[in-house]
Amino acid sequence: MVVLSVPAEVTVILLDIEGTTTPIAFVKDILFPYIRENVKEYLQTHWEEEECQQDVNLLRKQAEEDAHLDGAVPIPASSGNGGDDLQQMIQAVVDNVCWQMSLDRKTTALKQLQGHMWRAAFAAGRMKAEFFEDVVPAVRKWREAGMKVYIYSSGSVEAQKLLFGHSTEGDILELVDGHFDTKIGHKVESESYRKIASSIGCSTNNILFLTDVTLEASAAEEADVHVAVVVRPGNAGLTDDEKTYYSLITSFSELYLPSSA
Ligand SMILES: CSCCC(=O)C(=O)COP(=O)(O)O
Ligand SMILES: [Mg+2]
């Protein structure tokens, strides 16, 4: 088995979700289709609620920023002209959400609405989150060795908690010391990793970030965070240069913590 030694200065392991702890197939084949199939009905049912209005306002603001993009779908402001107007508005939000999802965009606005929609599905037991089999045993071991474990995903913190709270392994939320999402910044921006370190109260070089996406690994590394790229079934392929440059693991069990020896 390949073993990757974790540098002694590392006290925090920061985990990506999709492609790292959880198969991309679970996200693409279960979580995302649920949104596409239910977004219209969800908006119709919850439209008058404060939370839904906040989600729509955030999506509208995002749509304004996206106006220059090819195929962007605008969301008009309400004219307050009754039923037809409302149905048009809902359809615009549906079209905007589907357009964003067709590009797998990671905007805070999209991720916030998705998190709110998944809440009901997880609570009703309609979905259980999948984790690779090495994840839970490894995280337990790291924590026993004194490591802190945090999550940094483009999925909203609320969605992250749903996944960890309703997994095929049961409620494993207690295994996580804290969560970060795009509210702290995007995962391809170095500054996000500096802010995460500052929020945890450690230096960036105390963190080891595990992700499947090399653009994220590169941004983290620029901030002096240690990184390893996780290679899982169904993940996007890496170039030969990426395979040479990055430390690669195919299972969390390949990480060796000197402190646990
Ligand atoms: C954690 S919510 C479901 C996954 C999701 O929506 C997403 O964007 C995952 O992105 P990640 O940063 O974990 O690769
Ligand atoms: Mg990922």
mmCIF file of C-alpha atoms and ligand atoms in Angstrom:
data_model
loop_
_atom_site.group_PDB
_atom_site.id
_atom_site.type_symbol
_atom_site.label_atom_id
_atom_site.label_comp_id
_atom_site.label_asym_id
_atom_site.label_seq_id
_atom_site.Cartn_x
_atom_site.Cartn_y
_atom_site.Cartn_z
ATOM 1 C CA MET A 1 0.000 0.000 0.000
ATOM 2 C CA VAL A 2 1.188 3.540 -0.794
ATOM 3 C CA VAL A 3 1.742 5.610 2.343
ATOM 4 C CA LEU A 4 1.809 9.378 2.492
ATOM 5 C CA SER A 5 3.411 10.772 5.621
ATOM 6 C CA VAL A 6 1.558 13.736 7.104
ATOM 7 C CA PRO A 7 4.015 16.535 8.018
ATOM 8 C CA ALA A 8 4.509 16.853 11.788
ATOM 9 C CA GLU A 9 3.293 20.476 11.784
ATOM 10 C CA VAL A 10 -0.180 19.412 10.541
ATOM 11 C CA THR A 11 -2.869 19.569 13.232
ATOM 12 C CA VAL A 12 -5.936 20.082 11.015
ATOM 13 C CA ILE A 13 -7.250 17.966 8.160
ATOM 14 C CA LEU A 14 -9.530 19.893 5.818
ATOM 15 C CA LEU A 15 -11.755 17.758 3.596
ATOM 16 C CA ASP A 16 -13.526 18.413 0.338
ATOM 17 C CA ILE A 17 -16.723 16.380 -0.082
ATOM 18 C CA GLU A 18 -17.625 15.585 -3.715
ATOM 19 C CA GLY A 19 -14.921 13.332 -5.188
ATOM 20 C CA THR A 20 -13.059 13.127 -1.857
ATOM 21 C CA THR A 21 -15.284 11.804 0.946
ATOM 22 C CA THR A 22 -18.247 11.060 -1.310
ATOM 23 C CA PRO A 23 -18.594 9.619 -4.812
ATOM 24 C CA ILE A 24 -19.242 12.160 -7.557
ATOM 25 C CA ALA A 25 -21.947 9.729 -8.738
ATOM 26 C CA PHE A 26 -23.938 10.295 -5.530
ATOM 27 C CA VAL A 27 -23.961 14.037 -6.194
ATOM 28 C CA LYS A 28 -24.601 13.818 -9.949
ATOM 29 C CA ASP A 29 -27.071 10.918 -9.952
ATOM 30 C CA ILE A 30 -28.995 11.483 -6.723
ATOM 31 C CA LEU A 31 -28.570 14.953 -5.217
ATOM 32 C CA PHE A 32 -28.658 17.025 -8.416
ATOM 33 C CA PRO A 33 -31.529 15.197 -10.186
ATOM 34 C CA TYR A 34 -33.603 15.725 -7.017
ATOM 35 C CA ILE A 35 -33.183 19.489 -7.471
ATOM 36 C CA ARG A 36 -34.050 19.476 -11.186
ATOM 37 C CA GLU A 37 -37.117 17.304 -10.626
ATOM 38 C CA ASN A 38 -38.464 19.217 -7.630
ATOM 39 C CA VAL A 39 -37.410 22.851 -7.930
ATOM 40 C CA LYS A 40 -40.633 24.084 -9.532
ATOM 41 C CA GLU A 41 -42.884 22.405 -6.990
ATOM 42 C CA TYR A 42 -40.619 23.531 -4.146
ATOM 43 C CA LEU A 43 -40.841 27.174 -5.243
ATOM 44 C CA GLN A 44 -44.592 26.974 -5.662
ATOM 45 C CA THR A 45 -45.022 25.495 -2.187
ATOM 46 C CA HIS A 46 -42.576 27.716 -0.288
ATOM 47 C CA TRP A 47 -42.708 30.968 -2.289
ATOM 48 C CA GLU A 48 -44.284 33.084 0.459
ATOM 49 C CA GLU A 49 -41.796 31.944 3.107
ATOM 50 C CA GLU A 50 -39.026 34.290 4.228
ATOM 51 C CA GLU A 51 -36.289 31.712 3.593
ATOM 52 C CA CYS A 52 -37.485 31.062 0.044
ATOM 53 C CA GLN A 53 -37.684 34.790 -0.695
ATOM 54 C CA GLN A 54 -34.099 35.205 0.568
ATOM 55 C CA ASP A 55 -33.003 32.366 -1.719
ATOM 56 C CA VAL A 56 -34.765 33.953 -4.713
ATOM 57 C CA ASN A 57 -33.283 37.391 -3.953
ATOM 58 C CA LEU A 58 -29.785 35.892 -3.816
ATOM 59 C CA LEU A 59 -30.381 34.058 -7.109
ATOM 60 C CA ARG A 60 -31.659 37.308 -8.673
ATOM 61 C CA LYS A 61 -28.532 39.159 -7.535
ATOM 62 C CA GLN A 62 -26.369 36.377 -8.963
ATOM 63 C CA ALA A 63 -28.353 36.524 -12.240
ATOM 64 C CA GLU A 64 -27.580 40.251 -12.493
ATOM 65 C CA GLU A 65 -23.853 39.514 -12.087
ATOM 66 C CA ASP A 66 -24.153 36.743 -14.693
ATOM 67 C CA ALA A 67 -25.999 38.876 -17.261
ATOM 68 C CA HIS A 68 -22.932 39.082 -19.528
ATOM 69 C CA LEU A 69 -22.501 35.281 -19.681
ATOM 70 C CA ASP A 70 -23.561 33.212 -22.670
ATOM 71 C CA GLY A 71 -27.015 31.683 -22.089
ATOM 72 C CA ALA A 72 -27.521 33.443 -18.742
ATOM 73 C CA VAL A 73 -31.125 33.397 -17.494
ATOM 74 C CA PRO A 74 -32.365 36.654 -15.910
ATOM 75 C CA ILE A 75 -34.778 36.673 -12.964
ATOM 76 C CA PRO A 76 -37.135 39.670 -13.208
ATOM 77 C CA ALA A 77 -38.118 41.699 -10.150
ATOM 78 C CA SER A 78 -41.705 41.108 -9.063
ATOM 79 C CA SER A 79 -44.211 43.616 -10.447
ATOM 80 C CA GLY A 80 -46.803 42.383 -7.932
ATOM 81 C CA ASN A 81 -49.289 41.784 -10.766
ATOM 82 C CA GLY A 82 -50.780 38.549 -9.516
ATOM 83 C CA GLY A 83 -50.897 34.931 -10.684
ATOM 84 C CA ASP A 84 -49.451 35.015 -14.215
ATOM 85 C CA ASP A 85 -46.625 37.234 -13.093
ATOM 86 C CA LEU A 86 -45.824 34.863 -10.229
ATOM 87 C CA GLN A 87 -45.804 31.809 -12.501
ATOM 88 C CA GLN A 88 -43.459 33.603 -14.929
ATOM 89 C CA MET A 89 -41.165 34.532 -12.075
ATOM 90 C CA ILE A 90 -41.099 30.960 -10.741
ATOM 91 C CA GLN A 91 -40.349 29.663 -14.242
ATOM 92 C CA ALA A 92 -37.469 32.157 -14.552
ATOM 93 C CA VAL A 93 -36.017 30.934 -11.247
ATOM 94 C CA VAL A 94 -36.411 27.298 -12.378
ATOM 95 C CA ASP A 95 -34.688 28.079 -15.703
ATOM 96 C CA ASN A 96 -31.914 29.971 -13.932
ATOM 97 C CA VAL A 97 -31.299 27.095 -11.486
ATOM 98 C CA CYS A 98 -31.258 24.528 -14.322
ATOM 99 C CA TRP A 99 -28.903 26.719 -16.377
ATOM 100 C CA GLN A 100 -26.511 27.100 -13.445
ATOM 101 C CA MET A 101 -26.654 23.376 -12.770
ATOM 102 C CA SER A 102 -25.978 22.531 -16.421
ATOM 103 C CA LEU A 103 -22.627 24.307 -15.935
ATOM 104 C CA ASP A 104 -22.086 22.794 -12.449
ATOM 105 C CA ARG A 105 -21.708 26.294 -11.090
ATOM 106 C CA LYS A 106 -20.719 26.672 -7.450
ATOM 107 C CA THR A 107 -22.398 29.998 -6.681
ATOM 108 C CA THR A 108 -23.443 30.608 -3.090
ATOM 109 C CA ALA A 109 -26.957 31.444 -4.348
ATOM 110 C CA LEU A 110 -27.430 28.079 -6.087
ATOM 111 C CA LYS A 111 -25.860 26.113 -3.230
ATOM 112 C CA GLN A 112 -28.055 27.846 -0.637
ATOM 113 C CA LEU A 113 -31.280 26.921 -2.427
ATOM 114 C CA GLN A 114 -30.077 23.339 -3.020
ATOM 115 C CA GLY A 115 -29.300 22.933 0.696
ATOM 116 C CA HIS A 116 -32.776 24.103 1.650
ATOM 117 C CA MET A 117 -34.393 21.731 -0.849
ATOM 118 C CA TRP A 118 -32.386 18.683 0.306
ATOM 119 C CA ARG A 119 -33.387 19.312 3.931
ATOM 120 C CA ALA A 120 -36.877 17.880 3.421
ATOM 121 C CA ALA A 121 -35.612 14.906 1.410
ATOM 122 C CA PHE A 122 -33.041 13.911 4.048
ATOM 123 C CA ALA A 123 -35.438 14.500 6.937
ATOM 124 C CA ALA A 124 -38.041 12.262 5.274
ATOM 125 C CA GLY A 125 -35.432 9.524 4.785
ATOM 126 C CA ARG A 126 -35.747 9.790 0.983
ATOM 127 C CA MET A 127 -31.962 10.091 0.670
ATOM 128 C CA LYS A 128 -28.910 8.904 2.599
ATOM 129 C CA ALA A 129 -25.477 10.334 1.865
ATOM 130 C CA GLU A 130 -22.773 7.992 0.625
ATOM 131 C CA PHE A 131 -19.212 8.063 1.920
ATOM 132 C CA PHE A 132 -16.281 6.006 0.639
ATOM 133 C CA GLU A 133 -15.721 3.106 3.051
ATOM 134 C CA ASP A 134 -12.298 4.315 4.200
ATOM 135 C CA VAL A 135 -13.584 7.749 5.270
ATOM 136 C CA VAL A 136 -15.248 7.142 8.629
ATOM 137 C CA PRO A 137 -12.577 4.763 10.065
ATOM 138 C CA ALA A 138 -9.786 7.138 8.991
ATOM 139 C CA VAL A 139 -11.466 10.232 10.413
ATOM 140 C CA ARG A 140 -12.028 8.442 13.734
ATOM 141 C CA LYS A 141 -8.350 7.457 13.812
ATOM 142 C CA TRP A 142 -7.169 10.987 13.009
ATOM 143 C CA ARG A 143 -9.304 12.420 15.777
ATOM 144 C CA GLU A 144 -8.048 9.835 18.245
ATOM 145 C CA ALA A 145 -4.542 10.981 17.287
ATOM 146 C CA GLY A 146 -5.533 14.552 18.199
ATOM 147 C CA MET A 147 -6.209 15.962 14.733
ATOM 148 C CA LYS A 148 -9.035 18.410 14.128
ATOM 149 C CA VAL A 149 -11.170 17.624 11.079
ATOM 150 C CA TYR A 150 -12.951 20.344 9.105
ATOM 151 C CA ILE A 151 -14.965 20.340 5.894
ATOM 152 C CA TYR A 152 -14.582 22.829 3.043
ATOM 153 C CA SER A 153 -17.057 22.226 0.252
ATOM 154 C CA SER A 154 -18.860 24.329 -2.338
ATOM 155 C CA GLY A 155 -22.026 22.741 -0.959
ATOM 156 C CA SER A 156 -23.559 25.023 1.687
ATOM 157 C CA VAL A 157 -22.747 24.382 5.346
ATOM 158 C CA GLU A 158 -26.392 23.436 5.789
ATOM 159 C CA ALA A 159 -26.113 20.845 2.994
ATOM 160 C CA GLN A 160 -22.846 19.520 4.427
ATOM 161 C CA LYS A 161 -24.503 18.985 7.801
ATOM 162 C CA LEU A 162 -27.387 17.164 6.113
ATOM 163 C CA LEU A 163 -24.949 14.772 4.421
ATOM 164 C CA PHE A 164 -23.005 14.030 7.605
ATOM 165 C CA GLY A 165 -26.174 13.868 9.693
ATOM 166 C CA HIS A 166 -27.965 11.441 7.338
ATOM 167 C CA SER A 167 -25.360 9.088 5.933
ATOM 168 C CA THR A 168 -25.401 5.396 5.129
ATOM 169 C CA GLU A 169 -23.067 5.136 8.171
ATOM 170 C CA GLY A 170 -25.628 6.901 10.374
ATOM 171 C CA ASP A 171 -25.257 10.347 11.933
ATOM 172 C CA ILE A 172 -21.526 11.118 11.705
ATOM 173 C CA LEU A 173 -21.736 14.875 12.286
ATOM 174 C CA GLU A 174 -19.864 14.543 15.566
ATOM 175 C CA LEU A 175 -16.759 13.516 13.606
ATOM 176 C CA VAL A 176 -16.418 17.027 12.219
ATOM 177 C CA ASP A 177 -15.027 19.986 14.158
ATOM 178 C CA GLY A 178 -16.433 22.598 11.781
ATOM 179 C CA HIS A 179 -17.614 23.473 8.290
ATOM 180 C CA PHE A 180 -16.742 26.042 5.620
ATOM 181 C CA ASP A 181 -18.473 26.834 2.342
ATOM 182 C CA THR A 182 -18.184 29.487 -0.375
ATOM 183 C CA LYS A 183 -19.311 32.181 2.056
ATOM 184 C CA ILE A 184 -15.670 32.280 3.180
ATOM 185 C CA GLY A 185 -14.569 32.470 -0.469
ATOM 186 C CA HIS A 186 -14.282 30.207 -3.487
ATOM 187 C CA LYS A 187 -12.201 27.067 -3.315
ATOM 188 C CA VAL A 188 -9.973 28.115 -6.221
ATOM 189 C CA GLU A 189 -8.891 31.314 -4.410
ATOM 190 C CA SER A 190 -5.888 31.236 -2.059
ATOM 191 C CA GLU A 191 -7.359 33.881 0.211
ATOM 192 C CA SER A 192 -10.137 31.453 1.214
ATOM 193 C CA TYR A 193 -7.556 29.133 2.790
ATOM 194 C CA ARG A 194 -5.939 31.990 4.726
ATOM 195 C CA LYS A 195 -9.370 32.961 6.057
ATOM 196 C CA ILE A 196 -10.093 29.347 7.032
ATOM 197 C CA ALA A 197 -6.809 29.110 8.959
ATOM 198 C CA SER A 198 -7.543 32.363 10.698
ATOM 199 C CA SER A 199 -11.065 31.234 11.569
ATOM 200 C CA ILE A 200 -9.766 27.921 12.992
ATOM 201 C CA GLY A 201 -7.007 29.779 14.841
ATOM 202 C CA CYS A 202 -4.016 28.063 13.245
ATOM 203 C CA SER A 203 -1.398 28.781 10.590
ATOM 204 C CA THR A 204 -2.036 27.716 7.025
ATOM 205 C CA ASN A 205 0.888 25.266 7.237
ATOM 206 C CA ASN A 206 -0.869 23.476 10.098
ATOM 207 C CA ILE A 207 -3.548 22.384 7.588
ATOM 208 C CA LEU A 208 -3.575 19.417 5.212
ATOM 209 C CA PHE A 209 -6.269 19.838 2.521
ATOM 210 C CA LEU A 210 -7.572 16.760 0.699
ATOM 211 C CA THR A 211 -9.376 17.402 -2.584
ATOM 212 C CA ASP A 212 -9.992 15.827 -5.990
ATOM 213 C CA VAL A 213 -9.655 19.145 -7.855
ATOM 214 C CA THR A 214 -6.129 20.319 -8.703
ATOM 215 C CA LEU A 215 -7.220 23.955 -9.133
ATOM 216 C CA GLU A 216 -8.323 23.870 -5.481
ATOM 217 C CA ALA A 217 -5.104 22.109 -4.427
ATOM 218 C CA SER A 218 -3.075 24.749 -6.247
ATOM 219 C CA ALA A 219 -4.921 27.641 -4.554
ATOM 220 C CA ALA A 220 -4.466 26.020 -1.137
ATOM 221 C CA GLU A 221 -0.799 25.386 -1.778
ATOM 222 C CA GLU A 222 -0.287 29.011 -2.755
ATOM 223 C CA ALA A 223 -1.519 29.895 0.736
ATOM 224 C CA ASP A 224 1.075 27.508 2.234
ATOM 225 C CA VAL A 225 -1.466 24.789 3.030
ATOM 226 C CA HIS A 226 -0.278 21.178 2.611
ATOM 227 C CA VAL A 227 -2.284 19.326 -0.030
ATOM 228 C CA ALA A 228 -2.893 15.832 -1.330
ATOM 229 C CA VAL A 229 -5.039 15.064 -4.350
ATOM 230 C CA VAL A 230 -7.567 12.282 -3.841
ATOM 231 C CA VAL A 231 -8.051 9.860 -6.718
ATOM 232 C CA ARG A 232 -11.401 8.095 -6.507
ATOM 233 C CA PRO A 233 -13.471 6.019 -8.942
ATOM 234 C CA GLY A 234 -15.486 8.391 -11.143
ATOM 235 C CA ASN A 235 -13.244 11.445 -10.559
ATOM 236 C CA ALA A 236 -11.936 13.493 -13.468
ATOM 237 C CA GLY A 237 -8.599 12.238 -14.775
ATOM 238 C CA LEU A 238 -5.340 14.023 -13.957
ATOM 239 C CA THR A 239 -2.678 15.026 -16.460
ATOM 240 C CA ASP A 240 0.720 13.367 -16.301
ATOM 241 C CA ASP A 241 2.170 16.624 -14.947
ATOM 242 C CA GLU A 242 -0.461 16.746 -12.187
ATOM 243 C CA LYS A 243 0.215 13.119 -11.293
ATOM 244 C CA THR A 244 3.912 13.882 -10.974
ATOM 245 C CA TYR A 245 3.533 17.167 -9.124
ATOM 246 C CA TYR A 246 0.926 16.345 -6.465
ATOM 247 C CA SER A 247 0.972 13.796 -3.674
ATOM 248 C CA LEU A 248 -1.828 11.393 -4.606
ATOM 249 C CA ILE A 249 -3.907 9.092 -2.408
ATOM 250 C CA THR A 250 -6.663 6.691 -3.416
ATOM 251 C CA SER A 251 -7.884 6.057 0.141
ATOM 252 C CA PHE A 252 -7.698 7.991 3.402
ATOM 253 C CA SER A 253 -6.044 4.876 4.903
ATOM 254 C CA GLU A 254 -2.924 5.787 2.890
ATOM 255 C CA LEU A 255 -2.246 8.785 5.147
ATOM 256 C CA TYR A 256 0.293 8.072 7.859
ATOM 257 C CA LEU A 257 0.219 10.264 10.950
ATOM 258 C CA PRO A 258 3.561 10.198 12.801
ATOM 259 C CA SER A 259 1.673 11.106 16.008
ATOM 260 C CA SER A 260 -0.431 7.919 15.790
ATOM 261 C CA ALA A 261 2.583 5.579 15.482
HETATM 262 C C1 LIG B 1 -22.068 19.085 0.234
HETATM 263 S S1 LIG B 1 -23.412 19.408 -0.734
HETATM 264 C C2 LIG B 1 -23.422 18.422 -2.164
HETATM 265 C C3 LIG B 1 -22.354 18.592 -3.126
HETATM 266 C C4 LIG B 1 -22.348 19.901 -3.837
HETATM 267 O O1 LIG B 1 -23.350 20.520 -4.084
HETATM 268 C C5 LIG B 1 -21.070 20.418 -4.240
HETATM 269 O O2 LIG B 1 -20.988 21.442 -4.908
HETATM 270 C C6 LIG B 1 -19.846 19.707 -3.812
HETATM 271 O O3 LIG B 1 -18.684 20.390 -4.100
HETATM 272 P P1 LIG B 1 -17.302 20.025 -3.423
HETATM 273 O O4 LIG B 1 -16.698 21.357 -3.170
HETATM 274 O O5 LIG B 1 -17.538 19.229 -2.180
HETATM 275 O O6 LIG B 1 -16.521 19.241 -4.438
HETATM 276 MG MG MG B 2 -14.565 17.972 -4.830
#
